[in-house]
Coordinates of C-alpha atoms in Angstrom, one line a residue:
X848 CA -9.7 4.4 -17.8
X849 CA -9.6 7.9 -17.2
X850 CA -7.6 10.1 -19.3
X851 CA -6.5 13.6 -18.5
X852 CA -4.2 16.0 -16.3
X853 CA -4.1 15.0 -12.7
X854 CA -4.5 18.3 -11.8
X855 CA -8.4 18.0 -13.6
X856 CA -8.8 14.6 -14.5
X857 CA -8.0 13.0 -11.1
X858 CA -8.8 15.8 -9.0
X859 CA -12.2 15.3 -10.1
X860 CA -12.3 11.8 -10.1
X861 CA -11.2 11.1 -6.4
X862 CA -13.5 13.3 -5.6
X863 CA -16.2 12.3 -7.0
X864 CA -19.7 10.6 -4.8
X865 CA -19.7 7.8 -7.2
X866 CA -16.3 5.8 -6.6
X867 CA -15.8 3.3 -3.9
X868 CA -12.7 3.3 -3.5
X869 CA -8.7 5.0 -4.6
X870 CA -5.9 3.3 -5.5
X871 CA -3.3 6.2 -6.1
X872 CA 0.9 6.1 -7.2
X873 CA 2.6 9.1 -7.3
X874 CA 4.2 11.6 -4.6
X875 CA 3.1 12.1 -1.1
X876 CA 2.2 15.8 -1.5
X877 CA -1.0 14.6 -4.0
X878 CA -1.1 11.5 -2.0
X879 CA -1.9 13.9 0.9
X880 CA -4.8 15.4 -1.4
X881 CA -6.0 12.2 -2.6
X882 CA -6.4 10.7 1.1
X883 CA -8.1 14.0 1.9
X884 CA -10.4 13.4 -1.3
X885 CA -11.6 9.9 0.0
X886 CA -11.6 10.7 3.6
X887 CA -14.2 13.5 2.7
X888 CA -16.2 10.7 1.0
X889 CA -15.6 8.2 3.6
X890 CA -14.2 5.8 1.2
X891 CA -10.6 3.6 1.9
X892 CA -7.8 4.3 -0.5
X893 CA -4.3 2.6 -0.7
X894 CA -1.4 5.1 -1.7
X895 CA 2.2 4.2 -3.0
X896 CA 3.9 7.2 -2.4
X897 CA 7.6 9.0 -3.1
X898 CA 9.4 5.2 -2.5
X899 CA 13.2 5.1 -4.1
X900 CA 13.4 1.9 -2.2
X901 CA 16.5 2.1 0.2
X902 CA 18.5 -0.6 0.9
X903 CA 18.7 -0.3 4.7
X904 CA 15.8 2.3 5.9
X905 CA 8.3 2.7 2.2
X906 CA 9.3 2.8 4.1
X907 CA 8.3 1.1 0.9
X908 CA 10.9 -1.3 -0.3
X909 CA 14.3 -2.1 2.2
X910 CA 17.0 -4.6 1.2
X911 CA 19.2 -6.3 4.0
X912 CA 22.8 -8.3 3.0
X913 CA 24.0 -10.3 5.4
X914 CA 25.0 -14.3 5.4
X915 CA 24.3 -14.2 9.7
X916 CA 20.8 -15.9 9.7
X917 CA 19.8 -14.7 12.7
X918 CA 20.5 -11.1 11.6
X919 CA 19.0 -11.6 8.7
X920 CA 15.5 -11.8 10.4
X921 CA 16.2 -9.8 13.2
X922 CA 17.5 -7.1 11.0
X923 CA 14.3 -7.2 8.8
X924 CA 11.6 -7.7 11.1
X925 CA 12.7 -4.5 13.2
X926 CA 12.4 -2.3 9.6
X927 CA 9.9 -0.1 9.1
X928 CA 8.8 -0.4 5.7
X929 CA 6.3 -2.3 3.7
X930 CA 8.4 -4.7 1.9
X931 CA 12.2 -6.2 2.7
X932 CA 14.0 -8.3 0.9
X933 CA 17.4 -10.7 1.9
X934 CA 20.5 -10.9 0.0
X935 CA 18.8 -9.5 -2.7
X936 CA 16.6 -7.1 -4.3
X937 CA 13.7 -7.6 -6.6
X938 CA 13.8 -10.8 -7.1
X939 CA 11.1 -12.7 -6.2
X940 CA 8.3 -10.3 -5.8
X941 CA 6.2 -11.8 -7.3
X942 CA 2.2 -10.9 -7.8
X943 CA 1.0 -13.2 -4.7
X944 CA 3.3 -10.8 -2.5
X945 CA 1.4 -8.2 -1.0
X946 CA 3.5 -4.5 -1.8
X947 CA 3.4 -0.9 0.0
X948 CA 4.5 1.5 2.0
X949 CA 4.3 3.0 5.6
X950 CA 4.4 6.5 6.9
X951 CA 5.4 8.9 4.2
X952 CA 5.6 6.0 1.9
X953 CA 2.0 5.4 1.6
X954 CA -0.3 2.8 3.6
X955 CA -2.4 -0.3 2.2
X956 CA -1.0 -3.1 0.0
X957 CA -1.3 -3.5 -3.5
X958 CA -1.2 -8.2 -5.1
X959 CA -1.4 -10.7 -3.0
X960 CA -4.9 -12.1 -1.0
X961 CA -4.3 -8.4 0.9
X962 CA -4.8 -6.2 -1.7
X963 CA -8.3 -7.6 -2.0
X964 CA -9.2 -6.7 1.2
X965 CA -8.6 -3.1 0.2
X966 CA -11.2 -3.3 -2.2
X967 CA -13.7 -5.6 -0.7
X968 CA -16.6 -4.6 1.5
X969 CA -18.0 -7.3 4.2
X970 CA -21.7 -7.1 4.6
X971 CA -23.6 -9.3 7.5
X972 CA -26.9 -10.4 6.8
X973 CA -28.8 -11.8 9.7
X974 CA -32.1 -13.9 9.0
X975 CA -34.8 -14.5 12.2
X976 CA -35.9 -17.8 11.6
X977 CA -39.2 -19.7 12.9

C-alpha cells in the first residue's frame, strides 16, 4: 500500500522501473497518464475509467430489459461495453465475473480467471535433450 496524493504518490509510482505491472480506477484524463506511464516502461496495465454504467450504451457496465429472448441476446451481444446485464442490474456479479471497460471506459478486466492473465507473464523454456 501506497499512501499519498495521486498527483505525487502515484505519479511516481506508475512510473517507477521497478513495478510490473498497473492496475488504475479513476478518470480517463489520469487514466490517459497512467497508460502513458506503463507504456514508457513497457509494462501492461488495466484501467477502469469515468464508468456511470448506462443502462442502454464502459462502455463499462450496460443493462438491457426486455422479456423477448431473442432480443435479449441480440441486443447485448451488439453492445459495446465490458459488462451487460438482463432484466437486471448488479445482481449477480459476482467475483468469478470478469469486469471492465472499452474505449473511453478503460481496457483489461479486473475477477474472474481473466484478470489473472493481466498480471501473469508466460515464459517458454526449451531444453535440448540427448
Amino acid at each position: 500500500m501506497v499512501t499519498g496524493i495521486g498527483e505525487e504518490a502515484g505519479a511516481a509510482l506508475a512510473g517507477h522501473a521497478g513495478i510490473d505491472f498497473i492496475s488504475f480506477t479513476g478518470s480517463p484524463e489520469v487514466g490517459t497518464l497512467v497508460q502513458k506511464a506503463a507504456a514508457e516502461n513497457h509494462i501492461g496495465c488495466t484501467l477502469e475509467l469515468g464508468g456511470k454504467s448506462p443502462q442502454i450504451a464502459f462502455g463499462l457496465v450496460a443493462g438491457v430489459w426486455t422479456r423477448d429472448g431473442a432480443r435479449q441476446m441480440r441486443v447485448a451481444k451488439k453492445m459495446r461495453c465490458g459488462q451487460v446485464y438482463v432484466n437486471g442490474y448488479g445482481v449477480g456479479g459476482g467475483i468469478e465475473l470478469p469486469f471492465g471497460g472499452v474505449k473511453k471506459s478503460g481496457h483489461g478486466r479486473e475477477k474472474g480467471l481473466e484478470a489473472l492473465h493481466e498480471f501473469s507473464h508466460t515464459k517458454t523454456i526449451v531444453f535440448k535433450h540427448g
